[in-house]
Amino acid sequence: MLNRFTGIEIKEIAKAWLLVSIMFAIALGGWKGMLLILPITLATAGVGFLLHELAHKFVAQKHRCYAEFKANDQMLLLGVLLSFTGFILAAPGGVWIRGASHNQHGQIALAGPLTNVALALFFWALTPFFPIAAIGTLGFHINALLAVFNLIPFPPFDGHAVFQWNKIAWAISLALAGGLFLASTL
């Protein structure tokens, strides 16, 4: 649907947002600290996931393509289970697109990682300000990581479609995301 969400899609997005946030909360805070860190992961990892997927949807709709988010329940369950080991597998689903040309598909794919780059910069700007410095630092690191991870140039990652569409755009985006990720580890 153009410029619309179905009721099912809203539920799918909400479920994935919550479970991605829980994955990060468990991995970062452990079982006992999960509830304390969950509000922070909702605002950092959860928002990073949410806006990444919405960027795909809205750019696809701008190109007059059909776009709908569908959660992957098996990957969500696996991700939550793995988070107890400290490993995060955030593959909650994706936006299914129909009617996109090769060029449009590349642009749609790039929208998600670039949104994470923008969010990483936003959270980085928060890092000097106490008491939100910890939120800024975590949001900076998570969103830079999401951008780099999603730019891997192999299926099913966004980077594959971007690389197939425009290798220069892919290289510049990866360099930017990689630089931000390295900076987030310092």
Coordinates of C-alpha atoms in Angstrom, one line a residue:
M1 CA 0.0 0.0 0.0
L2 CA 1.3 3.4 -0.8
N3 CA 1.8 5.7 2.2
R4 CA -0.1 3.4 4.4
F5 CA 0.5 0.7 7.0
T6 CA -1.8 -2.3 7.4
G7 CA -2.9 -3.2 10.9
I8 CA -0.9 -6.4 10.6
E9 CA 2.2 -4.5 9.5
I10 CA 2.0 -2.2 12.5
K11 CA 1.8 -5.2 14.8
E12 CA 4.8 -6.8 13.0
I13 CA 6.9 -3.7 13.3
A14 CA 6.0 -3.3 17.0
K15 CA 6.8 -6.9 17.7
A16 CA 10.2 -6.7 16.0
W17 CA 11.0 -3.4 17.6
L18 CA 10.3 -4.8 21.1
L19 CA 12.2 -8.1 20.5
V20 CA 15.2 -6.4 18.9
S21 CA 15.4 -4.1 22.0
I22 CA 15.0 -7.1 24.3
M23 CA 17.9 -8.9 22.4
F24 CA 20.2 -5.9 23.0
A25 CA 19.0 -5.5 26.6
I26 CA 19.7 -9.2 27.5
A27 CA 23.1 -9.2 25.7
L28 CA 24.2 -6.0 27.4
G29 CA 22.6 -6.3 30.8
G30 CA 22.2 -10.0 31.3
W31 CA 19.0 -11.6 32.6
K32 CA 19.0 -9.6 35.8
G33 CA 19.9 -6.2 34.3
M34 CA 17.7 -6.5 31.3
L35 CA 14.8 -4.5 32.7
L36 CA 17.1 -1.7 33.7
I37 CA 18.7 -1.3 30.3
L38 CA 15.6 -2.1 28.2
P39 CA 14.4 1.6 28.1
I40 CA 17.8 2.5 26.7
T41 CA 17.9 -0.2 24.1
L42 CA 14.3 0.7 23.0
A43 CA 15.6 4.2 22.3
T44 CA 18.9 3.2 20.7
A45 CA 18.9 -0.2 19.1
G46 CA 15.1 -0.3 18.8
V47 CA 14.9 3.1 17.2
G48 CA 17.8 2.2 14.9
F49 CA 16.0 -0.9 13.7
L50 CA 12.7 0.9 13.4
L51 CA 13.9 3.9 11.4
H52 CA 16.1 1.7 9.2
E53 CA 13.1 -0.4 8.1
L54 CA 10.8 2.7 7.8
A55 CA 13.5 4.3 5.6
H56 CA 13.3 1.4 3.2
K57 CA 9.5 1.5 3.2
F58 CA 9.2 5.3 2.7
V59 CA 11.8 5.5 -0.1
A60 CA 10.1 2.6 -1.9
Q61 CA 6.7 4.3 -1.5
K62 CA 8.3 7.5 -2.9
H63 CA 9.2 5.5 -6.0
R64 CA 5.6 4.3 -6.1
C65 CA 6.5 0.7 -5.2
Y66 CA 4.6 -1.6 -2.9
A67 CA 6.4 -1.9 0.4
E68 CA 5.4 -3.9 3.5
F69 CA 7.4 -4.9 6.6
K70 CA 7.2 -8.6 7.6
A71 CA 8.7 -9.9 10.7
N72 CA 10.6 -13.2 10.7
D73 CA 9.4 -15.0 13.8
Q74 CA 12.0 -17.7 13.6
M75 CA 14.9 -15.3 13.4
L76 CA 13.4 -13.2 16.2
L77 CA 13.2 -16.2 18.5
L78 CA 16.7 -17.3 17.5
G79 CA 18.0 -13.8 18.2
V80 CA 16.4 -13.6 21.6
L81 CA 17.8 -17.1 22.5
L82 CA 21.3 -16.2 21.3
S83 CA 21.3 -12.9 23.2
F84 CA 21.6 -14.9 26.4
T85 CA 25.1 -15.9 25.2
G86 CA 26.0 -12.2 24.6
F87 CA 25.8 -12.6 20.9
I88 CA 23.3 -10.5 19.0
L89 CA 21.7 -11.7 15.8
A90 CA 19.4 -8.9 14.7
A91 CA 17.6 -10.2 11.7
P92 CA 14.0 -9.5 12.6
G93 CA 12.5 -9.4 9.2
G94 CA 12.4 -6.8 6.4
V95 CA 10.5 -4.7 4.0
W96 CA 9.2 -6.6 1.1
I97 CA 9.2 -4.5 -2.1
R98 CA 7.5 -5.0 -5.4
G99 CA 7.7 -3.0 -8.6
A100 CA 11.2 -1.5 -8.2
S101 CA 13.6 -1.0 -11.0
H102 CA 17.3 -2.0 -10.5
N103 CA 18.2 1.7 -9.7
Q104 CA 15.2 2.1 -7.4
H105 CA 16.1 -1.1 -5.6
G106 CA 19.6 0.1 -4.9
Q107 CA 18.3 3.5 -3.6
I108 CA 15.8 1.8 -1.4
A109 CA 18.4 -0.6 0.0
L110 CA 20.8 2.3 0.7
A111 CA 18.2 4.3 2.7
G112 CA 18.3 1.9 5.7
P113 CA 22.1 2.0 6.3
L114 CA 22.2 5.8 5.7
T115 CA 19.5 6.2 8.3
N116 CA 21.7 4.3 10.7
V117 CA 24.6 6.6 9.8
A118 CA 22.4 9.7 10.5
L119 CA 21.3 8.2 13.8
A120 CA 24.9 7.4 14.8
L121 CA 25.8 11.0 14.2
F122 CA 22.7 12.1 16.2
F123 CA 23.7 9.9 19.2
W124 CA 27.3 11.0 18.9
A125 CA 26.2 14.6 19.3
L126 CA 24.6 13.6 22.7
T127 CA 27.8 12.0 24.1
P128 CA 29.2 15.2 25.7
F129 CA 26.0 15.8 27.8
F130 CA 25.7 14.2 31.2
P131 CA 23.4 12.3 32.1
I132 CA 22.5 11.2 28.6
A133 CA 26.2 10.6 27.6
A134 CA 25.8 6.8 28.1
I135 CA 22.7 6.7 25.9
G136 CA 24.5 8.8 23.2
T137 CA 27.5 6.5 23.4
L138 CA 25.5 3.3 23.1
G139 CA 23.3 4.7 20.3
F140 CA 26.4 5.9 18.4
H141 CA 28.0 2.5 18.6
I142 CA 24.9 0.4 17.8
N143 CA 23.8 2.5 14.9
A144 CA 27.3 2.7 13.4
L145 CA 27.5 -1.1 13.7
L146 CA 24.0 -1.6 12.1
A147 CA 25.1 0.6 9.2
V148 CA 28.3 -1.4 8.6
F149 CA 26.6 -4.8 9.1
N150 CA 23.8 -3.9 6.7
L151 CA 26.4 -2.8 4.0
I152 CA 27.9 -6.3 3.7
P153 CA 27.8 -6.8 -0.1
F154 CA 26.3 -10.3 0.0
P155 CA 22.7 -11.4 0.0
P156 CA 20.5 -10.9 2.0
F157 CA 22.1 -7.7 3.3
D158 CA 21.3 -4.2 1.9
G159 CA 24.9 -3.9 0.8
H160 CA 24.3 -6.5 -1.9
A161 CA 21.7 -4.4 -3.6
V162 CA 23.7 -1.2 -3.2
F163 CA 26.9 -2.8 -4.5
Q164 CA 25.0 -4.2 -7.6
W165 CA 23.4 -0.8 -8.2
N166 CA 26.4 1.6 -7.6
K167 CA 29.8 0.4 -6.4
I168 CA 30.9 4.0 -5.7
A169 CA 27.9 4.8 -3.6
W170 CA 28.5 1.5 -1.7
A171 CA 32.2 2.2 -1.1
I172 CA 31.5 5.7 0.1
S173 CA 28.7 4.5 2.4
L174 CA 30.8 1.7 3.8
A175 CA 33.8 4.0 4.4
L176 CA 31.5 6.5 6.2
A177 CA 29.8 3.8 8.3
G178 CA 33.1 2.0 9.0
G179 CA 34.8 5.3 10.1
L180 CA 31.9 6.0 12.4
F181 CA 32.0 2.4 13.8
L182 CA 35.8 2.7 14.4
A183 CA 35.3 6.1 16.1
S184 CA 32.5 4.6 18.3
T185 CA 35.0 2.0 19.7
L186 CA 37.5 4.6 20.9

